[in-house]
Amino acid sequence: TLIQKQVAESAGQSSIEDIGYGKGFIKSAEIFQKRLNGLSYCRDRGLNVIVIAHSEIVKFANPGGDSYNRYQPKLHRFTGDILQEWADEVLFCNYDVSVDIKKDGMTKRGVGVGGDRVIYATERPSHNAKNRLGLPDKFDLNYLVYEKLTGENR
């Protein structure tokens, strides 16, 4: 958002969308790539770099079947793709919830139960994720668990 605002202001526009079809987003992605190059410099010198993003639910148009909703990082697709490729790990944090079906006469309703915080390290239809460390598909959202799984003191 800050980069997009910077691009719009430098073009004398109030919004990145006013620059021209896609041009503002392309410029924004170029600046974002430069920022990641700076983070790569830090990483190459032994620093651990963690980028945190909010997620959003988007409709995925499945070319092989029905469309469905999934979580993905709340980034423009240009910058999201750049970040996905750059990162060694893209971890999705959520609650581990199951649904209990309650019947009341003829009416059924789902009630969420559980709710432990977990990390998903493998991509699934419901969410975006990846890891190059061989992490398990799902584990507790706990730094000590992560540290033990990666075998490093980060």
PDB file of C-alpha atoms in Angstrom:
ATOM      1  CA  THR A   1       0.000   0.000   0.000  1.00  0.00           C
ATOM      2  CA  LEU A   2       2.813   2.423   0.842  1.00  0.00           C
ATOM      3  CA  ILE A   3       4.640   1.645  -2.399  1.00  0.00           C
ATOM      4  CA  GLN A   4       1.434   2.095  -4.388  1.00  0.00           C
ATOM      5  CA  LYS A   5       0.866   5.454  -2.702  1.00  0.00           C
ATOM      6  CA  GLN A   6       4.458   6.469  -3.510  1.00  0.00           C
ATOM      7  CA  VAL A   7       4.024   5.484  -7.179  1.00  0.00           C
ATOM      8  CA  ALA A   8       0.744   7.393  -7.475  1.00  0.00           C
ATOM      9  CA  GLU A   9       2.192  10.529  -5.865  1.00  0.00           C
ATOM     10  CA  SER A  10       5.314  10.457  -8.050  1.00  0.00           C
ATOM     11  CA  ALA A  11       3.050  10.280 -11.127  1.00  0.00           C
ATOM     12  CA  GLY A  12       0.964  13.209  -9.846  1.00  0.00           C
ATOM     13  CA  GLN A  13      -2.100  11.008  -9.372  1.00  0.00           C
ATOM     14  CA  SER A  14      -4.324  10.434  -6.354  1.00  0.00           C
ATOM     15  CA  SER A  15      -4.544   6.678  -6.984  1.00  0.00           C
ATOM     16  CA  ILE A  16      -2.304   4.075  -8.590  1.00  0.00           C
ATOM     17  CA  GLU A  17      -5.232   3.096 -10.796  1.00  0.00           C
ATOM     18  CA  ASP A  18      -5.252   6.588 -12.346  1.00  0.00           C
ATOM     19  CA  ILE A  19      -1.783   6.132 -13.900  1.00  0.00           C
ATOM     20  CA  GLY A  20      -2.937   3.976 -16.776  1.00  0.00           C
ATOM     21  CA  TYR A  21      -3.946   0.396 -17.336  1.00  0.00           C
ATOM     22  CA  GLY A  22      -1.578  -1.677 -15.177  1.00  0.00           C
ATOM     23  CA  LYS A  23       1.352   0.761 -15.462  1.00  0.00           C
ATOM     24  CA  GLY A  24       1.182   1.835 -11.838  1.00  0.00           C
ATOM     25  CA  PHE A  25       1.061  -1.742 -10.598  1.00  0.00           C
ATOM     26  CA  ILE A  26       4.051  -2.687 -12.777  1.00  0.00           C
ATOM     27  CA  LYS A  27       6.065   0.230 -11.371  1.00  0.00           C
ATOM     28  CA  SER A  28       4.963  -0.764  -7.878  1.00  0.00           C
ATOM     29  CA  ALA A  29       6.165  -4.341  -8.479  1.00  0.00           C
ATOM     30  CA  GLU A  30       9.557  -3.033  -9.660  1.00  0.00           C
ATOM     31  CA  ILE A  31       9.992  -1.043  -6.449  1.00  0.00           C
ATOM     32  CA  PHE A  32       8.813  -4.037  -4.395  1.00  0.00           C
ATOM     33  CA  GLN A  33      11.461  -6.209  -6.111  1.00  0.00           C
ATOM     34  CA  LYS A  34      14.135  -3.677  -5.126  1.00  0.00           C
ATOM     35  CA  ARG A  35      12.962  -3.874  -1.507  1.00  0.00           C
ATOM     36  CA  LEU A  36      13.215  -7.672  -1.643  1.00  0.00           C
ATOM     37  CA  ASN A  37      16.732  -7.343  -3.083  1.00  0.00           C
ATOM     38  CA  GLY A  38      17.592  -5.347   0.038  1.00  0.00           C
ATOM     39  CA  LEU A  39      16.103  -8.091   2.218  1.00  0.00           C
ATOM     40  CA  SER A  40      18.097 -10.689   0.237  1.00  0.00           C
ATOM     41  CA  TYR A  41      21.252  -8.725   1.074  1.00  0.00           C
ATOM     42  CA  CYS A  42      20.363  -8.962   4.765  1.00  0.00           C
ATOM     43  CA  ARG A  43      19.510 -12.677   4.480  1.00  0.00           C
ATOM     44  CA  ASP A  44      22.797 -13.403   2.693  1.00  0.00           C
ATOM     45  CA  ARG A  45      24.625 -11.907   5.665  1.00  0.00           C
ATOM     46  CA  GLY A  46      22.994 -14.253   8.155  1.00  0.00           C
ATOM     47  CA  LEU A  47      19.949 -12.266   9.242  1.00  0.00           C
ATOM     48  CA  ASN A  48      16.573 -13.944   9.355  1.00  0.00           C
ATOM     49  CA  VAL A  49      13.985 -12.072   7.360  1.00  0.00           C
ATOM     50  CA  ILE A  50      10.307 -12.517   8.136  1.00  0.00           C
ATOM     51  CA  VAL A  51       7.637 -10.876   6.000  1.00  0.00           C
ATOM     52  CA  ILE A  52       4.133 -10.945   7.454  1.00  0.00           C
ATOM     53  CA  ALA A  53       1.023 -10.308   5.378  1.00  0.00           C
ATOM     54  CA  HIS A  54      -2.681 -10.394   6.012  1.00  0.00           C
ATOM     55  CA  SER A  55      -4.717 -12.876   4.045  1.00  0.00           C
ATOM     56  CA  GLU A  56      -7.879 -12.486   2.051  1.00  0.00           C
ATOM     57  CA  ILE A  57     -10.408 -14.909   0.661  1.00  0.00           C
ATOM     58  CA  VAL A  58     -10.531 -14.947  -3.138  1.00  0.00           C
ATOM     59  CA  LYS A  59     -12.488 -16.981  -5.648  1.00  0.00           C
ATOM     60  CA  PHE A  60     -10.255 -19.455  -7.454  1.00  0.00           C
ATOM     61  CA  ALA A  61     -11.425 -20.203 -10.986  1.00  0.00           C
ATOM     62  CA  ASN A  62     -10.486 -23.872 -11.187  1.00  0.00           C
ATOM     63  CA  PRO A  63      -9.819 -24.746 -14.849  1.00  0.00           C
ATOM     64  CA  GLY A  64     -10.362 -28.438 -14.062  1.00  0.00           C
ATOM     65  CA  GLY A  65     -13.632 -28.172 -12.151  1.00  0.00           C
ATOM     66  CA  ASP A  66     -15.860 -25.977 -10.042  1.00  0.00           C
ATOM     67  CA  SER A  67     -14.593 -22.658  -8.686  1.00  0.00           C
ATOM     68  CA  TYR A  68     -14.032 -22.310  -4.955  1.00  0.00           C
ATOM     69  CA  ASN A  69     -12.793 -19.841  -2.337  1.00  0.00           C
ATOM     70  CA  ARG A  70      -9.273 -19.911  -0.944  1.00  0.00           C
ATOM     71  CA  TYR A  71      -7.020 -17.834   1.287  1.00  0.00           C
ATOM     72  CA  GLN A  72      -4.068 -16.006  -0.243  1.00  0.00           C
ATOM     73  CA  PRO A  73      -1.793 -13.159   0.869  1.00  0.00           C
ATOM     74  CA  LYS A  74      -3.516  -9.803   0.587  1.00  0.00           C
ATOM     75  CA  LEU A  75      -1.183  -8.394  -2.053  1.00  0.00           C
ATOM     76  CA  HIS A  76      -1.585  -7.304  -5.639  1.00  0.00           C
ATOM     77  CA  ARG A  77      -0.963 -10.325  -7.851  1.00  0.00           C
ATOM     78  CA  PHE A  78       2.264  -8.843  -9.298  1.00  0.00           C
ATOM     79  CA  THR A  79       3.879  -8.292  -5.897  1.00  0.00           C
ATOM     80  CA  GLY A  80       2.330 -11.454  -4.458  1.00  0.00           C
ATOM     81  CA  ASP A  81       3.911 -13.550  -7.209  1.00  0.00           C
ATOM     82  CA  ILE A  82       7.295 -11.902  -6.678  1.00  0.00           C
ATOM     83  CA  LEU A  83       7.152 -12.528  -2.922  1.00  0.00           C
ATOM     84  CA  GLN A  84       5.986 -16.145  -3.365  1.00  0.00           C
ATOM     85  CA  GLU A  85       8.941 -16.882  -5.634  1.00  0.00           C
ATOM     86  CA  TRP A  86      11.463 -15.065  -3.436  1.00  0.00           C
ATOM     87  CA  ALA A  87      10.522 -16.609  -0.086  1.00  0.00           C
ATOM     88  CA  ASP A  88      11.932 -19.919   1.132  1.00  0.00           C
ATOM     89  CA  GLU A  89       8.826 -20.489   3.200  1.00  0.00           C
ATOM     90  CA  VAL A  90       5.285 -19.219   2.789  1.00  0.00           C
ATOM     91  CA  LEU A  91       3.448 -20.348   5.887  1.00  0.00           C
ATOM     92  CA  PHE A  92      -0.287 -19.963   6.418  1.00  0.00           C
ATOM     93  CA  CYS A  93      -1.466 -19.496   9.999  1.00  0.00           C
ATOM     94  CA  ASN A  94      -5.041 -20.244  10.943  1.00  0.00           C
ATOM     95  CA  TYR A  95      -7.196 -21.990  13.495  1.00  0.00           C
ATOM     96  CA  ASP A  96      -7.599 -25.766  13.364  1.00  0.00           C
ATOM     97  CA  VAL A  97     -11.385 -25.869  13.451  1.00  0.00           C
ATOM     98  CA  SER A  98     -13.772 -28.723  12.817  1.00  0.00           C
ATOM     99  CA  VAL A  99     -17.502 -28.391  12.303  1.00  0.00           C
ATOM    100  CA  ASP A 100     -19.969 -30.202  14.516  1.00  0.00           C
ATOM    101  CA  ILE A 101     -23.416 -30.612  12.944  1.00  0.00           C
ATOM    102  CA  LYS A 102     -26.207 -29.932  15.419  1.00  0.00           C
ATOM    103  CA  LYS A 103     -29.733 -31.150  14.688  1.00  0.00           C
ATOM    104  CA  ASP A 104     -32.764 -29.413  16.083  1.00  0.00           C
ATOM    105  CA  GLY A 105     -35.778 -31.213  14.712  1.00  0.00           C
ATOM    106  CA  MET A 106     -35.597 -30.810  10.931  1.00  0.00           C
ATOM    107  CA  THR A 107     -32.974 -28.045  11.102  1.00  0.00           C
ATOM    108  CA  LYS A 108     -29.235 -28.685  10.866  1.00  0.00           C
ATOM    109  CA  ARG A 109     -26.573 -26.130  11.639  1.00  0.00           C
ATOM    110  CA  GLY A 110     -22.802 -26.257  11.769  1.00  0.00           C
ATOM    111  CA  VAL A 111     -20.995 -25.172  14.918  1.00  0.00           C
ATOM    112  CA  GLY A 112     -17.252 -24.539  14.838  1.00  0.00           C
ATOM    113  CA  VAL A 113     -15.340 -26.452  17.526  1.00  0.00           C
ATOM    114  CA  GLY A 114     -11.665 -26.615  18.409  1.00  0.00           C
ATOM    115  CA  GLY A 115      -9.674 -23.575  17.541  1.00  0.00           C
ATOM    116  CA  ASP A 116      -6.006 -24.312  18.210  1.00  0.00           C
ATOM    117  CA  ARG A 117      -3.635 -22.049  16.252  1.00  0.00           C
ATOM    118  CA  VAL A 118      -1.649 -23.968  13.636  1.00  0.00           C
ATOM    119  CA  ILE A 119       0.760 -23.329  10.766  1.00  0.00           C
ATOM    120  CA  TYR A 120       0.194 -24.905   7.373  1.00  0.00           C
ATOM    121  CA  ALA A 121       3.420 -25.344   5.381  1.00  0.00           C
ATOM    122  CA  THR A 122       2.054 -27.079   2.284  1.00  0.00           C
ATOM    123  CA  GLU A 123      -0.271 -25.595  -0.309  1.00  0.00           C
ATOM    124  CA  ARG A 124      -3.800 -26.928  -0.340  1.00  0.00           C
ATOM    125  CA  PRO A 125      -6.930 -25.915  -2.241  1.00  0.00           C
ATOM    126  CA  SER A 126      -7.931 -23.800   0.766  1.00  0.00           C
ATOM    127  CA  HIS A 127      -4.718 -21.794   1.110  1.00  0.00           C
ATOM    128  CA  ASN A 128      -1.435 -20.691  -0.371  1.00  0.00           C
ATOM    129  CA  ALA A 129       1.767 -22.070   1.220  1.00  0.00           C
ATOM    130  CA  LYS A 130       5.175 -23.550   0.436  1.00  0.00           C
ATOM    131  CA  ASN A 131       8.376 -24.525   2.167  1.00  0.00           C
ATOM    132  CA  ARG A 132      11.833 -25.604   1.068  1.00  0.00           C
ATOM    133  CA  LEU A 133      12.727 -27.113   4.431  1.00  0.00           C
ATOM    134  CA  GLY A 134      10.658 -30.293   4.359  1.00  0.00           C
ATOM    135  CA  LEU A 135       8.358 -29.089   7.135  1.00  0.00           C
ATOM    136  CA  PRO A 136       5.283 -31.187   7.929  1.00  0.00           C
ATOM    137  CA  ASP A 137       1.979 -30.154   6.356  1.00  0.00           C
ATOM    138  CA  LYS A 138       0.663 -28.786   9.664  1.00  0.00           C
ATOM    139  CA  PHE A 139       2.165 -28.027  13.075  1.00  0.00           C
ATOM    140  CA  ASP A 140       1.401 -25.966  16.182  1.00  0.00           C
ATOM    141  CA  LEU A 141       1.826 -22.194  15.943  1.00  0.00           C
ATOM    142  CA  ASN A 142       4.662 -22.118  18.440  1.00  0.00           C
ATOM    143  CA  TYR A 143       8.157 -20.801  17.747  1.00  0.00           C
ATOM    144  CA  LEU A 144       9.782 -23.584  19.780  1.00  0.00           C
ATOM    145  CA  VAL A 145       8.020 -26.174  17.598  1.00  0.00           C
ATOM    146  CA  TYR A 146       9.179 -24.366  14.458  1.00  0.00           C
ATOM    147  CA  GLU A 147      12.742 -24.111  15.781  1.00  0.00           C
ATOM    148  CA  LYS A 148      12.820 -27.827  16.533  1.00  0.00           C
ATOM    149  CA  LEU A 149      11.447 -28.707  13.084  1.00  0.00           C
ATOM    150  CA  THR A 150      13.958 -26.537  11.245  1.00  0.00           C
ATOM    151  CA  GLY A 151      16.852 -27.698  13.426  1.00  0.00           C
ATOM    152  CA  GLU A 152      18.211 -24.166  13.643  1.00  0.00           C
ATOM    153  CA  ASN A 153      18.479 -21.569  16.316  1.00  0.00           C
ATOM    154  CA  ARG A 154      16.972 -18.641  14.443  1.00  0.00           C
TER     155      ARG A 154
END
